[in-house]
Amino acid sequence: MADKKTSTLWRINIISFICFSLLGLTGLINWLLLPKGYEAKASFLVSLRHFLVEFHQWTAVISMLTIAVHILLHLSYVKSNLKRHKILK
């Protein structure tokens, strides 16, 4: 049981890291490199911006799901610490 949970946590951590890296990369590319508004004359750059925004949003959804799974896998640890600090009775 512990080995299966450990491997699941490892996979969730890797997925979270990949999502975090992709979110940072797509956010920085959209913010710093691609032209905004009327500056974007070429249709390729506009299409790239729209694709990256959509990709960024879906990566954020996947990231939130992996964080929720990560918290659920650590729920017993969180509960025990809350009980120990007398926050949860």
Short mmCIF file of N, CA, C and O in Angstrom, two decimals, residues 9-75:
data_model
loop_
_atom_site.label_atom_id
_atom_site.label_comp_id
_atom_site.label_asym_id
_atom_site.label_seq_id
_atom_site.Cartn_x
_atom_site.Cartn_y
_atom_site.Cartn_z
N LEU A 9 2.18 9.60 -5.40
CA LEU A 9 2.65 10.93 -5.00
C LEU A 9 3.78 11.42 -5.90
O LEU A 9 3.82 12.60 -6.27
N TRP A 10 4.68 10.52 -6.26
CA TRP A 10 5.79 10.88 -7.13
C TRP A 10 5.27 11.34 -8.50
O TRP A 10 5.70 12.35 -9.03
N ARG A 11 4.29 10.60 -9.04
CA ARG A 11 3.70 10.99 -10.33
C ARG A 11 2.99 12.33 -10.23
O ARG A 11 3.11 13.17 -11.13
N ILE A 12 2.24 12.52 -9.16
CA ILE A 12 1.53 13.79 -8.96
C ILE A 12 2.53 14.94 -8.84
O ILE A 12 2.31 16.03 -9.40
N ASN A 13 3.63 14.73 -8.14
CA ASN A 13 4.65 15.78 -8.01
C ASN A 13 5.27 16.12 -9.36
O ASN A 13 5.51 17.30 -9.66
N ILE A 14 5.52 15.11 -10.18
CA ILE A 14 6.10 15.37 -11.51
C ILE A 14 5.10 16.13 -12.38
O ILE A 14 5.48 17.10 -13.06
N ILE A 15 3.84 15.71 -12.36
CA ILE A 15 2.81 16.41 -13.15
C ILE A 15 2.68 17.85 -12.68
O ILE A 15 2.57 18.78 -13.49
N SER A 16 2.72 18.07 -11.35
CA SER A 16 2.63 19.43 -10.81
C SER A 16 3.81 20.28 -11.27
O SER A 16 3.64 21.45 -11.63
N PHE A 17 5.01 19.70 -11.26
CA PHE A 17 6.19 20.45 -11.70
C PHE A 17 6.10 20.80 -13.18
O PHE A 17 6.42 21.93 -13.58
N ILE A 18 5.65 19.85 -13.99
CA ILE A 18 5.50 20.11 -15.43
C ILE A 18 4.47 21.22 -15.66
O ILE A 18 4.70 22.14 -16.45
N CYS A 19 3.33 21.14 -14.95
CA CYS A 19 2.30 22.17 -15.10
C CYS A 19 2.83 23.53 -14.66
O CYS A 19 2.60 24.54 -15.33
N PHE A 20 3.56 23.57 -13.54
CA PHE A 20 4.13 24.82 -13.05
C PHE A 20 5.10 25.42 -14.08
O PHE A 20 5.07 26.61 -14.36
N SER A 21 5.94 24.56 -14.66
CA SER A 21 6.90 25.03 -15.66
C SER A 21 6.18 25.55 -16.91
O SER A 21 6.56 26.60 -17.45
N LEU A 22 5.17 24.81 -17.37
CA LEU A 22 4.43 25.25 -18.56
C LEU A 22 3.67 26.55 -18.30
O LEU A 22 3.61 27.42 -19.17
N LEU A 23 3.10 26.67 -17.11
CA LEU A 23 2.39 27.91 -16.77
C LEU A 23 3.34 29.10 -16.77
O LEU A 23 3.02 30.17 -17.29
N GLY A 24 4.50 28.91 -16.19
CA GLY A 24 5.49 29.99 -16.19
C GLY A 24 5.97 30.34 -17.58
O GLY A 24 6.04 31.52 -17.94
N LEU A 25 6.25 29.34 -18.38
CA LEU A 25 6.75 29.57 -19.73
C LEU A 25 5.71 30.25 -20.62
O LEU A 25 6.01 31.26 -21.27
N THR A 26 4.48 29.73 -20.63
CA THR A 26 3.46 30.33 -21.48
C THR A 26 3.07 31.72 -20.99
O THR A 26 2.80 32.61 -21.80
N GLY A 27 3.05 31.91 -19.68
CA GLY A 27 2.75 33.24 -19.15
C GLY A 27 3.81 34.26 -19.52
O GLY A 27 3.49 35.39 -19.92
N LEU A 28 5.08 33.88 -19.39
CA LEU A 28 6.16 34.81 -19.73
C LEU A 28 6.21 35.10 -21.24
O LEU A 28 6.46 36.24 -21.64
N ILE A 29 5.99 34.09 -22.06
CA ILE A 29 5.99 34.31 -23.51
C ILE A 29 4.88 35.28 -23.89
O ILE A 29 5.10 36.23 -24.67
N ASN A 30 3.68 35.06 -23.36
CA ASN A 30 2.56 35.97 -23.67
C ASN A 30 2.81 37.38 -23.13
O ASN A 30 2.46 38.36 -23.78
N TRP A 31 3.38 37.47 -21.97
CA TRP A 31 3.57 38.77 -21.33
C TRP A 31 4.72 39.56 -21.94
O TRP A 31 4.60 40.76 -22.20
N LEU A 32 5.85 38.88 -22.20
CA LEU A 32 7.07 39.60 -22.59
C LEU A 32 7.39 39.56 -24.08
O LEU A 32 8.00 40.49 -24.60
N LEU A 33 7.04 38.50 -24.78
CA LEU A 33 7.51 38.34 -26.15
C LEU A 33 6.48 38.66 -27.22
O LEU A 33 6.81 39.27 -28.24
N LEU A 34 5.26 38.22 -27.01
CA LEU A 34 4.26 38.40 -28.08
C LEU A 34 3.63 39.78 -28.02
O LEU A 34 3.34 40.29 -26.93
N PRO A 35 3.42 40.39 -29.18
CA PRO A 35 2.81 41.72 -29.20
C PRO A 35 1.34 41.67 -28.76
O PRO A 35 0.66 40.67 -28.97
N LYS A 36 0.89 42.77 -28.17
CA LYS A 36 -0.48 42.84 -27.66
C LYS A 36 -1.30 43.81 -28.50
O LYS A 36 -0.78 44.77 -29.03
N GLY A 37 -2.59 43.56 -28.58
CA GLY A 37 -3.53 44.49 -29.19
C GLY A 37 -3.21 44.84 -30.63
O GLY A 37 -2.99 43.98 -31.47
N TYR A 38 -3.15 46.16 -30.90
CA TYR A 38 -2.92 46.63 -32.27
C TYR A 38 -1.48 46.45 -32.73
O TYR A 38 -1.17 46.59 -33.90
N GLU A 39 -0.57 46.13 -31.80
CA GLU A 39 0.82 45.89 -32.18
C GLU A 39 0.96 44.61 -32.99
O GLU A 39 1.89 44.45 -33.76
N ALA A 40 0.02 43.66 -32.79
CA ALA A 40 0.10 42.36 -33.46
C ALA A 40 -0.48 42.48 -34.87
O ALA A 40 -1.66 42.31 -35.10
N LYS A 41 0.37 42.75 -35.83
CA LYS A 41 -0.07 42.91 -37.21
C LYS A 41 -0.12 41.55 -37.93
O LYS A 41 -0.97 41.31 -38.75
N ALA A 42 0.84 40.69 -37.61
CA ALA A 42 0.93 39.40 -38.30
C ALA A 42 -0.08 38.42 -37.71
O ALA A 42 -0.23 38.32 -36.51
N SER A 43 -0.77 37.71 -38.57
CA SER A 43 -1.80 36.79 -38.10
C SER A 43 -1.21 35.61 -37.36
O SER A 43 -1.85 35.04 -36.48
N PHE A 44 0.04 35.22 -37.69
CA PHE A 44 0.67 34.09 -37.00
C PHE A 44 0.86 34.40 -35.52
O PHE A 44 0.59 33.57 -34.66
N LEU A 45 1.33 35.62 -35.22
CA LEU A 45 1.55 35.99 -33.81
C LEU A 45 0.25 36.08 -33.03
O LEU A 45 0.19 35.72 -31.87
N VAL A 46 -0.80 36.54 -33.68
CA VAL A 46 -2.12 36.59 -33.04
C VAL A 46 -2.60 35.18 -32.76
O VAL A 46 -3.10 34.88 -31.66
N SER A 47 -2.46 34.30 -33.73
CA SER A 47 -2.86 32.91 -33.55
C SER A 47 -2.04 32.24 -32.46
O SER A 47 -2.58 31.48 -31.64
N LEU A 48 -0.75 32.52 -32.44
CA LEU A 48 0.12 31.96 -31.41
C LEU A 48 -0.29 32.45 -30.02
O LEU A 48 -0.34 31.67 -29.07
N ARG A 49 -0.61 33.73 -29.92
CA ARG A 49 -1.05 34.29 -28.63
C ARG A 49 -2.33 33.62 -28.16
O ARG A 49 -2.44 33.23 -27.01
N HIS A 50 -3.29 33.47 -29.06
CA HIS A 50 -4.55 32.83 -28.69
C HIS A 50 -4.33 31.37 -28.28
O HIS A 50 -4.92 30.90 -27.31
N PHE A 51 -3.49 30.67 -29.01
CA PHE A 51 -3.18 29.29 -28.66
C PHE A 51 -2.53 29.20 -27.29
O PHE A 51 -2.90 28.36 -26.47
N LEU A 52 -1.55 30.07 -27.03
CA LEU A 52 -0.85 30.03 -25.75
C LEU A 52 -1.75 30.41 -24.59
O LEU A 52 -1.63 29.85 -23.50
N VAL A 53 -2.67 31.35 -24.81
CA VAL A 53 -3.61 31.71 -23.75
C VAL A 53 -4.51 30.52 -23.43
O VAL A 53 -4.73 30.18 -22.26
N GLU A 54 -5.02 29.85 -24.46
CA GLU A 54 -5.87 28.68 -24.26
C GLU A 54 -5.09 27.55 -23.58
O GLU A 54 -5.58 26.91 -22.65
N PHE A 55 -3.88 27.32 -24.04
CA PHE A 55 -3.02 26.29 -23.46
C PHE A 55 -2.72 26.61 -22.00
O PHE A 55 -2.74 25.72 -21.14
N HIS A 56 -2.44 27.87 -21.71
CA HIS A 56 -2.16 28.34 -20.35
C HIS A 56 -3.36 28.08 -19.44
O HIS A 56 -3.19 27.59 -18.31
N GLN A 57 -4.55 28.36 -19.92
CA GLN A 57 -5.75 28.17 -19.10
C GLN A 57 -6.01 26.69 -18.83
O GLN A 57 -6.35 26.32 -17.70
N TRP A 58 -5.87 25.84 -19.82
CA TRP A 58 -6.09 24.42 -19.60
C TRP A 58 -5.01 23.81 -18.71
O TRP A 58 -5.28 22.92 -17.90
N THR A 59 -3.79 24.30 -18.84
CA THR A 59 -2.72 23.84 -17.95
C THR A 59 -3.02 24.25 -16.51
O THR A 59 -2.74 23.50 -15.57
N ALA A 60 -3.60 25.43 -16.33
CA ALA A 60 -3.99 25.87 -14.99
C ALA A 60 -5.05 24.96 -14.39
O ALA A 60 -5.00 24.62 -13.20
N VAL A 61 -6.01 24.54 -15.20
CA VAL A 61 -7.06 23.62 -14.72
C VAL A 61 -6.43 22.28 -14.30
O VAL A 61 -6.73 21.76 -13.22
N ILE A 62 -5.55 21.75 -15.13
CA ILE A 62 -4.87 20.49 -14.80
C ILE A 62 -4.03 20.66 -13.54
O ILE A 62 -3.99 19.78 -12.68
N SER A 63 -3.38 21.80 -13.41
CA SER A 63 -2.57 22.08 -12.23
C SER A 63 -3.42 22.11 -10.97
O SER A 63 -3.04 21.55 -9.93
N MET A 64 -4.58 22.75 -11.03
CA MET A 64 -5.47 22.79 -9.86
C MET A 64 -5.95 21.40 -9.48
O MET A 64 -6.05 21.07 -8.30
N LEU A 65 -6.23 20.58 -10.48
CA LEU A 65 -6.66 19.20 -10.20
C LEU A 65 -5.54 18.38 -9.55
O LEU A 65 -5.79 17.62 -8.62
N THR A 66 -4.32 18.54 -10.04
CA THR A 66 -3.22 17.79 -9.44
C THR A 66 -2.94 18.27 -8.02
O THR A 66 -2.59 17.46 -7.15
N ILE A 67 -3.10 19.55 -7.76
CA ILE A 67 -2.92 20.05 -6.39
C ILE A 67 -4.01 19.49 -5.47
O ILE A 67 -3.74 19.11 -4.33
N ALA A 68 -5.24 19.40 -5.97
CA ALA A 68 -6.32 18.82 -5.18
C ALA A 68 -6.04 17.35 -4.87
O ALA A 68 -6.22 16.91 -3.72
N VAL A 69 -5.57 16.60 -5.85
CA VAL A 69 -5.22 15.19 -5.63
C VAL A 69 -4.07 15.09 -4.64
O VAL A 69 -4.07 14.25 -3.73
N HIS A 70 -3.09 15.97 -4.76
CA HIS A 70 -1.94 15.99 -3.85
C HIS A 70 -2.41 16.23 -2.41
O HIS A 70 -1.96 15.54 -1.49
N ILE A 71 -3.30 17.17 -2.22
CA ILE A 71 -3.82 17.46 -0.88
C ILE A 71 -4.63 16.27 -0.36
O ILE A 71 -4.51 15.90 0.82
N LEU A 72 -5.44 15.65 -1.21
CA LEU A 72 -6.21 14.48 -0.79
C LEU A 72 -5.31 13.32 -0.38
O LEU A 72 -5.61 12.61 0.58
N LEU A 73 -4.20 13.14 -1.07
CA LEU A 73 -3.28 12.07 -0.71
C LEU A 73 -2.57 12.36 0.62
O LEU A 73 -2.12 11.43 1.29
N HIS A 74 -2.46 13.61 0.98
CA HIS A 74 -1.85 14.00 2.26
C HIS A 74 -2.88 14.34 3.33
O HIS A 74 -2.53 14.91 4.36
N LEU A 75 -4.13 14.00 3.12
CA LEU A 75 -5.19 14.40 4.03
C LEU A 75 -4.99 13.87 5.45
O LEU A 75 -5.22 14.59 6.42
#
